[in-house]
């Protein structure tokens, strides 16, 4: 008998909570093209579930999400249509973040482990985040020769320009405690209690009128954060451009080969 592999995005419903699990633990839940498509579909499916009042997004295994799949990115290096493929990748990620921001129900990131690069962006796109002590958070892209253009507006929106500048320019990865101190994580919970805490939050949300919660989220993300979509598009263009450089080719190659990069001109 052929054993069927598990889906790379799992969806569970325990009203009033819906749970989405990124399920590529062997790849640290890296966001492949297929995984992004399935995550978008999972959100569409839970959108129509009236009994679901809030969504938890979490990761399988020891990581939350390591960002875009660098193996897929590196495969395009040297191809005639490389820039177009890179542009499609970052636009797809931008569209996912915008879907989360526009989603009418509150989304909680339950950060069970490292959330870096695009994975950190998922956390920032969510309405709030709870994390285990093992969680880390950061933007290592410059150390790979690229930039975190799509995540930069979200980071600035959540924590302000000073914290964003330090994290993005130093390519920092910070602890759960530090992330909580600057407002990225709202709570730190033991790993085994993350989902239960998500359920508690969903039950609290369910005590309020559905329409009031939807309007509150729209007010925050579309009024106070009215420039976010413009900045996300500009960030996507900058990210795609950064991938065309010699530094990007060397950075991604070095990362996949598990060695220090040798930057052009150094």
XYZ file of C-alpha atoms in Angstrom:
266
model
C 0.000 0.000 0.000
C 1.308 3.453 -0.932
C 1.428 5.777 2.054
C -0.090 9.151 1.254
C 2.004 12.098 2.379
C 0.418 14.716 4.619
C -0.689 18.038 3.106
C 1.887 20.798 3.451
C -0.795 23.032 4.985
C -3.130 21.490 7.561
C -6.470 23.067 8.447
C -8.412 22.212 11.586
C -11.599 23.631 13.054
C -12.481 23.692 16.741
C -15.074 26.476 16.899
C -14.677 29.312 17.603
C -11.045 28.750 16.525
C -9.683 27.711 13.155
C -6.101 26.462 13.004
C -3.703 26.561 10.050
C -0.494 24.551 10.420
C 2.482 25.060 8.104
C 3.531 21.468 7.596
C 6.990 21.214 6.045
C 8.973 20.561 9.229
C 11.854 18.976 7.306
C 12.266 22.321 5.459
C 11.610 24.441 8.551
C 8.250 25.283 6.968
C 9.839 27.276 4.144
C 7.262 28.936 1.911
C 7.343 27.230 -1.467
C 5.057 28.407 -4.263
C 2.697 25.506 -3.604
C 2.662 26.153 0.126
C 1.699 29.810 -0.379
C -1.138 28.761 -2.704
C -2.407 26.242 -0.129
C -2.148 28.782 2.674
C -4.200 31.240 0.631
C -6.795 28.513 0.010
C -6.900 27.620 3.712
C -7.719 31.231 4.529
C -10.458 31.283 1.892
C -11.933 28.073 3.326
C -11.985 29.417 6.896
C -13.383 32.746 5.696
C -16.665 31.000 4.945
C -16.880 29.111 8.250
C -19.291 31.220 10.308
C -18.539 29.312 13.509
C -14.856 30.250 13.252
C -14.266 33.665 14.841
C -10.446 33.727 14.884
C -7.556 31.935 13.178
C -4.298 30.622 14.607
C -1.363 30.133 12.227
C 1.465 27.977 13.578
C 4.228 25.692 12.371
C 4.832 21.961 12.583
C 8.060 20.774 14.161
C 10.638 23.042 15.767
C 10.254 26.093 13.471
C 7.440 28.509 12.730
C 8.600 29.511 9.237
C 12.012 30.138 7.667
C 10.677 32.390 4.891
C 10.646 31.837 1.151
C 12.144 28.574 -0.087
C 15.698 29.590 -1.020
C 16.230 26.402 -3.021
C 13.425 27.508 -5.359
C 14.913 30.998 -5.539
C 18.413 29.730 -6.324
C 17.069 27.463 -9.065
C 16.191 30.574 -11.086
C 19.721 32.016 -10.985
C 21.125 32.298 -14.510
C 17.806 31.596 -16.232
C 16.629 33.983 -18.950
C 13.379 34.636 -17.091
C 14.983 34.802 -13.626
C 13.873 38.356 -12.852
C 10.289 37.614 -13.853
C 10.258 34.501 -11.684
C 11.709 36.429 -8.732
C 9.161 39.174 -9.246
C 6.370 36.593 -9.233
C 7.722 35.138 -5.975
C 7.736 38.431 -4.107
C 4.388 39.538 -5.544
C 2.891 36.230 -4.407
C 4.237 36.809 -0.890
C 2.971 40.401 -0.910
C -0.477 39.180 -1.958
C -0.483 36.662 0.904
C 0.344 39.384 3.438
C -2.375 41.612 2.010
C -4.874 38.735 2.217
C -4.025 38.319 5.908
C -4.310 42.062 6.557
C -7.702 42.220 4.796
C -9.011 38.961 6.291
C -12.174 39.877 8.245
C -11.408 37.661 11.241
C -8.563 38.205 13.723
C -5.453 36.158 12.947
C -3.109 35.056 15.708
C 0.428 33.933 14.950
C 1.363 31.185 17.425
C 5.128 31.299 17.013
C 6.481 27.933 18.115
C 10.065 28.425 16.927
C 12.208 30.545 14.609
C 10.256 33.019 12.453
C 12.676 34.653 10.049
C 12.563 36.545 6.738
C 9.149 35.931 5.125
C 8.192 33.868 8.175
C 8.728 36.955 10.322
C 6.540 38.786 7.811
C 3.732 36.300 8.452
C 3.940 37.167 12.146
C 3.795 40.895 11.395
C 0.845 40.531 9.016
C -1.139 38.750 11.741
C -3.181 40.883 14.123
C -1.223 39.746 17.140
C 1.332 37.148 18.083
C 1.938 34.775 20.961
C 5.196 32.867 21.165
C 6.998 30.118 22.996
C 10.319 30.859 24.750
C 12.048 28.932 21.930
C 10.811 31.391 19.303
C 13.220 33.728 17.561
C 12.473 36.522 15.113
C 14.577 38.259 12.514
C 15.550 39.362 9.035
C 18.797 37.699 7.878
C 18.285 38.650 4.220
C 21.258 41.079 3.918
C 23.541 38.248 5.028
C 22.191 36.365 2.006
C 22.735 39.286 -0.366
C 19.102 40.398 -0.629
C 16.743 42.711 1.260
C 13.555 42.321 3.265
C 11.560 44.798 1.230
C 8.099 43.356 1.780
C 8.493 42.910 5.528
C 10.023 46.352 6.174
C 6.700 48.284 5.997
C 5.007 45.756 8.290
C 7.854 45.890 10.799
C 7.795 49.701 10.832
C 3.983 49.651 11.213
C 4.176 47.338 14.224
C 7.223 48.593 16.145
C 8.298 51.951 14.675
C 11.176 53.194 12.565
C 14.002 52.990 15.101
C 13.502 49.314 15.939
C 12.906 48.520 12.260
C 16.108 50.247 11.137
C 18.206 48.374 13.681
C 16.725 44.965 12.875
C 16.835 45.359 9.095
C 20.273 46.955 8.792
C 21.967 44.701 11.323
C 20.192 41.617 9.913
C 19.338 40.803 13.506
C 17.632 37.712 14.832
C 16.327 38.343 18.329
C 15.022 36.234 21.190
C 11.379 35.823 22.141
C 11.971 38.024 25.179
C 13.467 40.834 23.098
C 10.678 40.536 20.502
C 8.103 40.814 23.279
C 9.880 43.834 24.762
C 9.585 45.813 21.511
C 5.982 44.745 20.862
C 6.293 42.052 18.198
C 5.033 39.298 20.500
C 2.243 40.207 22.901
C 2.634 37.136 25.103
C 5.121 34.368 25.777
C 3.587 31.021 26.672
C 5.074 27.551 27.186
C 5.243 25.682 23.870
C 2.633 23.135 24.931
C 0.151 25.892 25.862
C 0.335 27.985 22.686
C -2.686 26.452 20.955
C -4.753 26.464 24.163
C -3.987 30.148 24.612
C -5.085 30.732 21.025
C -8.373 29.055 21.857
C -8.803 31.284 24.914
C -8.248 34.369 22.774
C -10.757 33.118 20.181
C -13.369 32.609 22.902
C -12.791 36.153 24.158
C -13.195 37.479 20.603
C -16.405 35.458 20.170
C -17.997 37.428 23.033
C -17.977 40.530 20.829
C -20.168 41.271 17.829
C -18.713 39.859 14.603
C -19.401 43.083 12.720
C -17.659 45.163 15.393
C -14.513 43.012 15.218
C -14.453 43.190 11.408
C -14.822 46.976 11.417
C -12.119 47.315 14.078
C -9.668 45.324 11.969
C -10.506 47.383 8.881
C -10.023 50.600 10.859
C -6.576 49.499 12.047
C -5.240 48.118 8.775
C -7.005 50.297 6.188
C -7.296 53.634 7.995
C -4.398 53.909 10.428
C -2.324 51.695 8.146
C -3.684 53.185 4.920
C -0.273 53.369 3.217
C 0.655 49.751 3.950
C -0.431 48.320 0.598
C 1.458 51.020 -1.314
C 4.606 50.366 0.699
C 4.216 46.581 0.341
C 4.148 46.961 -3.453
C 7.229 49.196 -3.396
C 8.946 46.690 -1.125
C 8.124 43.830 -3.473
C 9.742 45.696 -6.370
C 12.850 46.444 -4.294
C 13.108 42.810 -3.166
C 12.879 41.524 -6.725
C 15.565 43.953 -7.865
C 17.887 42.945 -5.009
C 17.798 39.343 -6.232
C 19.355 40.292 -9.573
C 22.684 41.308 -8.043
C 25.930 39.335 -7.850
C 25.673 39.574 -4.079
C 22.316 37.796 -4.146
C 23.653 34.951 -6.285
C 26.643 34.492 -3.956
C 24.553 34.890 -0.782
C 22.004 32.261 -1.763
C 24.683 29.869 -2.985
C 26.663 30.254 0.235
C 23.545 29.685 2.327
C 22.678 26.476 0.482
C 26.296 25.309 0.698
C 26.379 26.171 4.429
C 29.419 28.463 4.203
C 30.243 32.139 4.664
C 29.593 34.263 1.564
C 32.413 35.906 -0.375
C 30.914 39.238 -1.322
C 31.875 40.774 -4.704
C 34.613 43.369 -4.329
C 35.592 42.351 -0.812
